[in-house]
């Protein structure tokens, strides 16, 4: 230091360019990365079975004819088959471009679905709680708090079930549901978003329309998951949205209208015709035979719900559970 002049020491190391603290992963980023590696290896190690052959056949049909595929399980026309969702069409296009078969595409879909699932879960939990370890605990609860009876089914996210079902459309749809809930909750809770609606009521509407497209995609990919997605969205809006004025109602009405219209315009099948179709009820009855044994560990989450309910009777998680 010379007369009255302060000489700043040069910044060295990894932060020299920006002068900032080095990046460190959050607890969830570290735990999620390890979980992604282990679960991907486990999924690739377990032989594909059960519905995987059906999903592979869907990819093969779309690979052979992307616009007019045959029925995935019989030598019949495939028009109206609910298996030809946007997710399946993307897989068929990928198979055509790469030359891979249906089995390989389903196998490769597992890590992609897992990535969507993990990032969606982390984003949704951050909307519910700012605590850095909350997403880690949520991941543990989601994969471990099931039961002592075997639970293996499409859409079940227990560790054993995920080793066989990560490549299914249901896993992708659940990941998208977490993302949709995160975006819905952020909009419903953040009252500053009222600023997005200008004098003409048009500013910010594309975000709500895009959210409707996301819910439409969930509906087309896996209609059963879409039921839970819609119930969760209703709980988030009912729990956090304040000030039900005309613009607020209009924005959420836009989301619903875009979701319904987009799903109705899908050319491969009519998703709303599935509402009264009971042809799959018989195969799903087995899901209700061992409910206590398959799910009783989830009751360990009731104290947390009780605490959130005491803090606010309109808490979205409490409303979802109800």
GROMACS .gro file of C-alpha atoms in nm:
model
  322
    1UNK     CA    1   0.000   0.000   0.000
    2UNK     CA    2   0.149   0.334  -0.103
    3UNK     CA    3   0.041   0.680   0.009
    4UNK     CA    4  -0.335   0.670   0.033
    5UNK     CA    5  -0.368   0.404  -0.237
    6UNK     CA    6  -0.530   0.070  -0.161
    7UNK     CA    7  -0.400  -0.213  -0.377
    8UNK     CA    8  -0.649  -0.500  -0.415
    9UNK     CA    9  -0.497  -0.844  -0.414
   10UNK     CA   10  -0.569  -1.052  -0.725
   11UNK     CA   11  -0.836  -1.320  -0.690
   12UNK     CA   12  -0.691  -1.664  -0.750
   13UNK     CA   13  -0.831  -2.010  -0.805
   14UNK     CA   14  -1.157  -2.125  -0.954
   15UNK     CA   15  -1.333  -1.799  -0.861
   16UNK     CA   16  -1.082  -1.569  -1.028
   17UNK     CA   17  -1.302  -1.492  -1.325
   18UNK     CA   18  -1.612  -1.397  -1.130
   19UNK     CA   19  -1.490  -1.334  -0.781
   20UNK     CA   20  -1.767  -1.555  -0.643
   21UNK     CA   21  -1.777  -1.848  -0.410
   22UNK     CA   22  -1.726  -2.185  -0.582
   23UNK     CA   23  -2.039  -2.376  -0.678
   24UNK     CA   24  -2.139  -2.652  -0.443
   25UNK     CA   25  -2.421  -2.899  -0.506
   26UNK     CA   26  -2.728  -2.881  -0.288
   27UNK     CA   27  -2.814  -3.185  -0.076
   28UNK     CA   28  -3.082  -3.285  -0.325
   29UNK     CA   29  -2.853  -3.245  -0.625
   30UNK     CA   30  -2.598  -3.475  -0.464
   31UNK     CA   31  -2.853  -3.729  -0.341
   32UNK     CA   32  -3.051  -3.712  -0.665
   33UNK     CA   33  -2.740  -3.770  -0.876
   34UNK     CA   34  -2.644  -4.078  -0.674
   35UNK     CA   35  -3.002  -4.205  -0.685
   36UNK     CA   36  -3.012  -4.151  -1.062
   37UNK     CA   37  -2.695  -4.356  -1.114
   38UNK     CA   38  -2.794  -4.642  -0.885
   39UNK     CA   39  -3.154  -4.666  -1.006
   40UNK     CA   40  -3.052  -4.647  -1.372
   41UNK     CA   41  -2.806  -4.934  -1.324
   42UNK     CA   42  -3.069  -5.134  -1.137
   43UNK     CA   43  -3.327  -5.069  -1.411
   44UNK     CA   44  -3.084  -5.181  -1.681
   45UNK     CA   45  -2.985  -5.489  -1.481
   46UNK     CA   46  -3.342  -5.619  -1.436
   47UNK     CA   47  -3.482  -5.790  -1.749
   48UNK     CA   48  -3.778  -5.616  -1.908
   49UNK     CA   49  -4.106  -5.797  -1.857
   50UNK     CA   50  -4.480  -5.758  -1.824
   51UNK     CA   51  -4.614  -5.444  -1.998
   52UNK     CA   52  -4.272  -5.363  -2.145
   53UNK     CA   53  -4.345  -5.588  -2.441
   54UNK     CA   54  -4.665  -5.400  -2.510
   55UNK     CA   55  -4.490  -5.062  -2.501
   56UNK     CA   56  -4.214  -5.199  -2.724
   57UNK     CA   57  -4.478  -5.315  -2.973
   58UNK     CA   58  -4.625  -4.964  -2.976
   59UNK     CA   59  -4.284  -4.825  -3.069
   60UNK     CA   60  -4.243  -5.086  -3.344
   61UNK     CA   61  -4.583  -5.000  -3.493
   62UNK     CA   62  -4.502  -4.630  -3.499
   63UNK     CA   63  -4.158  -4.701  -3.638
   64UNK     CA   64  -4.321  -4.887  -3.927
   65UNK     CA   65  -4.587  -4.621  -3.990
   66UNK     CA   66  -4.576  -4.302  -3.788
   67UNK     CA   67  -4.902  -4.153  -3.913
   68UNK     CA   68  -5.121  -4.463  -3.945
   69UNK     CA   69  -4.986  -4.734  -3.712
   70UNK     CA   70  -5.151  -5.073  -3.685
   71UNK     CA   71  -5.296  -5.201  -3.358
   72UNK     CA   72  -5.008  -5.279  -3.118
   73UNK     CA   73  -5.136  -5.625  -3.018
   74UNK     CA   74  -5.316  -5.754  -3.327
   75UNK     CA   75  -5.306  -5.728  -3.703
   76UNK     CA   76  -5.586  -5.473  -3.703
   77UNK     CA   77  -5.613  -5.100  -3.775
   78UNK     CA   78  -5.474  -4.896  -3.488
   79UNK     CA   79  -5.699  -4.589  -3.515
   80UNK     CA   80  -5.833  -4.489  -3.175
   81UNK     CA   81  -5.576  -4.678  -2.967
   82UNK     CA   82  -5.492  -4.482  -2.651
   83UNK     CA   83  -5.137  -4.618  -2.662
   84UNK     CA   84  -5.049  -4.375  -2.942
   85UNK     CA   85  -4.983  -4.079  -2.715
   86UNK     CA   86  -4.741  -3.791  -2.783
   87UNK     CA   87  -4.487  -3.979  -2.570
   88UNK     CA   88  -4.518  -4.292  -2.786
   89UNK     CA   89  -4.508  -4.092  -3.109
   90UNK     CA   90  -4.184  -3.927  -2.995
   91UNK     CA   91  -4.044  -4.272  -2.920
   92UNK     CA   92  -4.151  -4.397  -3.262
   93UNK     CA   93  -3.987  -4.101  -3.432
   94UNK     CA   94  -3.669  -4.163  -3.232
   95UNK     CA   95  -3.674  -4.528  -3.339
   96UNK     CA   96  -3.712  -4.429  -3.705
   97UNK     CA   97  -3.423  -4.183  -3.684
   98UNK     CA   98  -3.186  -4.416  -3.499
   99UNK     CA   99  -3.293  -4.754  -3.635
  100UNK     CA  100  -3.333  -4.891  -3.281
  101UNK     CA  101  -3.598  -5.148  -3.200
  102UNK     CA  102  -3.886  -5.113  -2.959
  103UNK     CA  103  -3.714  -5.297  -2.675
  104UNK     CA  104  -3.406  -5.074  -2.696
  105UNK     CA  105  -3.616  -4.757  -2.700
  106UNK     CA  106  -3.814  -4.864  -2.394
  107UNK     CA  107  -3.490  -4.949  -2.217
  108UNK     CA  108  -3.338  -4.610  -2.299
  109UNK     CA  109  -3.655  -4.430  -2.187
  110UNK     CA  110  -3.592  -4.531  -1.825
  111UNK     CA  111  -3.312  -4.280  -1.747
  112UNK     CA  112  -3.497  -4.002  -1.930
  113UNK     CA  113  -3.817  -4.066  -1.733
  114UNK     CA  114  -3.616  -4.083  -1.411
  115UNK     CA  115  -3.453  -3.748  -1.487
  116UNK     CA  116  -3.792  -3.585  -1.545
  117UNK     CA  117  -3.921  -3.747  -1.226
  118UNK     CA  118  -3.631  -3.636  -1.006
  119UNK     CA  119  -3.617  -3.279  -1.135
  120UNK     CA  120  -3.995  -3.245  -1.110
  121UNK     CA  121  -4.000  -3.374  -0.753
  122UNK     CA  122  -3.723  -3.136  -0.650
  123UNK     CA  123  -3.897  -2.839  -0.811
  124UNK     CA  124  -4.232  -2.922  -0.650
  125UNK     CA  125  -4.088  -2.969  -0.301
  126UNK     CA  126  -3.905  -2.636  -0.326
  127UNK     CA  127  -4.243  -2.471  -0.384
  128UNK     CA  128  -4.371  -2.632  -0.064
  129UNK     CA  129  -4.065  -2.573   0.156
  130UNK     CA  130  -3.742  -2.369   0.128
  131UNK     CA  131  -3.548  -2.613   0.346
  132UNK     CA  132  -3.258  -2.766   0.148
  133UNK     CA  133  -3.306  -3.118   0.288
  134UNK     CA  134  -3.681  -3.128   0.222
  135UNK     CA  135  -3.646  -3.269  -0.135
  136UNK     CA  136  -3.408  -3.539  -0.007
  137UNK     CA  137  -3.660  -3.646   0.255
  138UNK     CA  138  -3.936  -3.636  -0.007
  139UNK     CA  139  -3.736  -3.865  -0.235
  140UNK     CA  140  -3.681  -4.110   0.048
  141UNK     CA  141  -4.049  -4.104   0.144
  142UNK     CA  142  -4.162  -4.147  -0.217
  143UNK     CA  143  -3.949  -4.455  -0.273
  144UNK     CA  144  -3.950  -4.619   0.072
  145UNK     CA  145  -4.280  -4.546   0.250
  146UNK     CA  146  -4.497  -4.810   0.086
  147UNK     CA  147  -4.559  -5.133   0.274
  148UNK     CA  148  -4.435  -5.479   0.354
  149UNK     CA  149  -4.630  -5.654   0.078
  150UNK     CA  150  -4.495  -5.659  -0.277
  151UNK     CA  151  -4.619  -5.361  -0.478
  152UNK     CA  152  -4.526  -5.389  -0.847
  153UNK     CA  153  -4.738  -5.191  -1.088
  154UNK     CA  154  -4.713  -4.921  -1.349
  155UNK     CA  155  -4.706  -4.587  -1.168
  156UNK     CA  156  -4.586  -4.732  -0.837
  157UNK     CA  157  -4.268  -4.553  -0.732
  158UNK     CA  158  -4.132  -4.796  -0.475
  159UNK     CA  159  -3.771  -4.903  -0.529
  160UNK     CA  160  -3.857  -5.253  -0.647
  161UNK     CA  161  -4.132  -5.139  -0.880
  162UNK     CA  162  -3.915  -4.868  -1.035
  163UNK     CA  163  -3.657  -5.125  -1.146
  164UNK     CA  164  -3.912  -5.256  -1.394
  165UNK     CA  165  -4.140  -4.960  -1.466
  166UNK     CA  166  -3.913  -4.661  -1.524
  167UNK     CA  167  -3.943  -4.701  -1.900
  168UNK     CA  168  -4.323  -4.686  -1.894
  169UNK     CA  169  -4.527  -4.378  -1.992
  170UNK     CA  170  -4.665  -4.360  -1.638
  171UNK     CA  171  -4.321  -4.271  -1.497
  172UNK     CA  172  -4.286  -3.990  -1.748
  173UNK     CA  173  -4.639  -3.865  -1.674
  174UNK     CA  174  -4.575  -3.860  -1.298
  175UNK     CA  175  -4.259  -3.658  -1.352
  176UNK     CA  176  -4.454  -3.411  -1.565
  177UNK     CA  177  -4.718  -3.397  -1.292
  178UNK     CA  178  -4.460  -3.284  -1.037
  179UNK     CA  179  -4.347  -3.013  -1.278
  180UNK     CA  180  -4.707  -2.906  -1.342
  181UNK     CA  181  -4.779  -2.890  -0.968
  182UNK     CA  182  -4.465  -2.684  -0.910
  183UNK     CA  183  -4.564  -2.432  -1.175
  184UNK     CA  184  -4.925  -2.425  -1.060
  185UNK     CA  185  -4.829  -2.377  -0.696
  186UNK     CA  186  -4.584  -2.099  -0.776
  187UNK     CA  187  -4.849  -1.909  -0.971
  188UNK     CA  188  -5.121  -1.962  -0.711
  189UNK     CA  189  -4.902  -1.862  -0.413
  190UNK     CA  190  -4.705  -1.573  -0.558
  191UNK     CA  191  -4.949  -1.284  -0.549
  192UNK     CA  192  -4.690  -1.066  -0.719
  193UNK     CA  193  -4.789  -1.242  -1.038
  194UNK     CA  194  -5.094  -1.019  -1.044
  195UNK     CA  195  -4.855  -0.768  -1.199
  196UNK     CA  196  -4.825  -0.986  -1.505
  197UNK     CA  197  -5.177  -0.890  -1.608
  198UNK     CA  198  -5.160  -0.545  -1.760
  199UNK     CA  199  -5.443  -0.307  -1.838
  200UNK     CA  200  -5.558  -0.520  -2.131
  201UNK     CA  201  -5.542  -0.843  -1.928
  202UNK     CA  202  -5.313  -1.012  -2.183
  203UNK     CA  203  -4.967  -0.993  -2.026
  204UNK     CA  204  -4.862  -1.316  -1.864
  205UNK     CA  205  -5.138  -1.523  -2.022
  206UNK     CA  206  -4.898  -1.730  -2.236
  207UNK     CA  207  -4.758  -1.883  -1.917
  208UNK     CA  208  -5.102  -2.001  -1.808
  209UNK     CA  209  -5.174  -2.129  -2.159
  210UNK     CA  210  -4.844  -2.319  -2.155
  211UNK     CA  211  -4.942  -2.472  -1.822
  212UNK     CA  212  -5.262  -2.593  -1.987
  213UNK     CA  213  -5.056  -2.757  -2.260
  214UNK     CA  214  -4.855  -2.937  -1.992
  215UNK     CA  215  -5.170  -3.075  -1.829
  216UNK     CA  216  -5.299  -3.181  -2.171
  217UNK     CA  217  -4.974  -3.370  -2.232
  218UNK     CA  218  -5.013  -3.552  -1.900
  219UNK     CA  219  -5.371  -3.644  -1.992
  220UNK     CA  220  -5.268  -3.784  -2.330
  221UNK     CA  221  -4.962  -3.971  -2.202
  222UNK     CA  222  -5.133  -4.141  -1.907
  223UNK     CA  223  -5.501  -4.057  -1.842
  224UNK     CA  224  -5.509  -4.227  -1.500
  225UNK     CA  225  -5.220  -4.011  -1.377
  226UNK     CA  226  -5.402  -3.707  -1.517
  227UNK     CA  227  -5.684  -3.760  -1.266
  228UNK     CA  228  -5.438  -3.719  -0.978
  229UNK     CA  229  -5.271  -3.428  -1.158
  230UNK     CA  230  -5.602  -3.243  -1.187
  231UNK     CA  231  -5.692  -3.308  -0.823
  232UNK     CA  232  -5.351  -3.182  -0.711
  233UNK     CA  233  -5.383  -2.870  -0.925
  234UNK     CA  234  -5.725  -2.798  -0.775
  235UNK     CA  235  -5.581  -2.837  -0.424
  236UNK     CA  236  -5.292  -2.601  -0.498
  237UNK     CA  237  -5.515  -2.332  -0.644
  238UNK     CA  238  -5.780  -2.368  -0.373
  239UNK     CA  239  -5.518  -2.359  -0.099
  240UNK     CA  240  -5.295  -2.075  -0.211
  241UNK     CA  241  -5.481  -1.854  -0.453
  242UNK     CA  242  -5.610  -1.533  -0.297
  243UNK     CA  243  -5.834  -1.268  -0.444
  244UNK     CA  244  -6.071  -1.442  -0.683
  245UNK     CA  245  -6.127  -1.144  -0.906
  246UNK     CA  246  -6.218  -1.154  -1.272
  247UNK     CA  247  -5.860  -1.162  -1.408
  248UNK     CA  248  -5.762  -1.439  -1.167
  249UNK     CA  249  -6.057  -1.655  -1.269
  250UNK     CA  250  -5.985  -1.581  -1.632
  251UNK     CA  251  -5.622  -1.693  -1.610
  252UNK     CA  252  -5.707  -2.027  -1.451
  253UNK     CA  253  -6.000  -2.073  -1.690
  254UNK     CA  254  -5.754  -2.023  -1.975
  255UNK     CA  255  -5.533  -2.299  -1.834
  256UNK     CA  256  -5.827  -2.539  -1.816
  257UNK     CA  257  -5.960  -2.446  -2.159
  258UNK     CA  258  -5.621  -2.491  -2.326
  259UNK     CA  259  -5.577  -2.829  -2.154
  260UNK     CA  260  -5.917  -2.958  -2.270
  261UNK     CA  261  -5.889  -2.817  -2.623
  262UNK     CA  262  -5.533  -2.942  -2.677
  263UNK     CA  263  -5.619  -3.293  -2.558
  264UNK     CA  264  -5.931  -3.296  -2.777
  265UNK     CA  265  -5.729  -3.203  -3.086
  266UNK     CA  266  -5.489  -3.498  -3.058
  267UNK     CA  267  -5.548  -3.690  -3.384
  268UNK     CA  268  -5.455  -4.045  -3.281
  269UNK     CA  269  -5.738  -4.113  -3.035
  270UNK     CA  270  -6.019  -3.947  -2.841
  271UNK     CA  271  -5.897  -3.931  -2.481
  272UNK     CA  272  -6.235  -3.822  -2.346
  273UNK     CA  273  -6.399  -4.137  -2.482
  274UNK     CA  274  -6.206  -4.329  -2.215
  275UNK     CA  275  -6.417  -4.176  -1.937
  276UNK     CA  276  -6.693  -4.435  -1.962
  277UNK     CA  277  -6.476  -4.727  -2.071
  278UNK     CA  278  -6.476  -5.003  -1.808
  279UNK     CA  279  -6.280  -5.257  -2.012
  280UNK     CA  280  -5.972  -5.231  -1.790
  281UNK     CA  281  -6.155  -5.237  -1.458
  282UNK     CA  282  -6.110  -5.611  -1.414
  283UNK     CA  283  -5.732  -5.608  -1.436
  284UNK     CA  284  -5.712  -5.319  -1.189
  285UNK     CA  285  -5.920  -5.484  -0.919
  286UNK     CA  286  -5.609  -5.661  -0.794
  287UNK     CA  287  -5.476  -5.321  -0.683
  288UNK     CA  288  -5.738  -5.309  -0.407
  289UNK     CA  289  -5.682  -5.654  -0.259
  290UNK     CA  290  -5.376  -5.583  -0.041
  291UNK     CA  291  -5.407  -5.211   0.029
  292UNK     CA  292  -5.301  -5.217   0.398
  293UNK     CA  293  -4.996  -5.435   0.337
  294UNK     CA  294  -4.883  -5.240   0.031
  295UNK     CA  295  -4.926  -4.888   0.169
  296UNK     CA  296  -4.925  -4.887   0.549
  297UNK     CA  297  -4.580  -4.732   0.584
  298UNK     CA  298  -4.715  -4.416   0.420
  299UNK     CA  299  -4.908  -4.353   0.742
  300UNK     CA  300  -4.578  -4.233   0.889
  301UNK     CA  301  -4.640  -3.912   0.696
  302UNK     CA  302  -4.961  -3.829   0.883
  303UNK     CA  303  -4.788  -3.633   1.164
  304UNK     CA  304  -4.630  -3.403   0.905
  305UNK     CA  305  -4.970  -3.348   0.743
  306UNK     CA  306  -5.119  -3.278   1.085
  307UNK     CA  307  -4.856  -3.012   1.155
  308UNK     CA  308  -4.914  -2.849   0.818
  309UNK     CA  309  -5.289  -2.860   0.876
  310UNK     CA  310  -5.250  -2.688   1.213
  311UNK     CA  311  -5.054  -2.410   1.048
  312UNK     CA  312  -5.315  -2.369   0.772
  313UNK     CA  313  -5.635  -2.559   0.708
  314UNK     CA  314  -5.598  -2.466   0.341
  315UNK     CA  315  -5.254  -2.620   0.305
  316UNK     CA  316  -5.241  -2.779  -0.044
  317UNK     CA  317  -5.084  -3.104   0.079
  318UNK     CA  318  -5.362  -3.147   0.335
  319UNK     CA  319  -5.623  -3.078   0.066
  320UNK     CA  320  -5.455  -3.328  -0.170
  321UNK     CA  321  -5.462  -3.596   0.099
  322UNK     CA  322  -5.827  -3.524   0.181
   0.00000   0.00000   0.00000
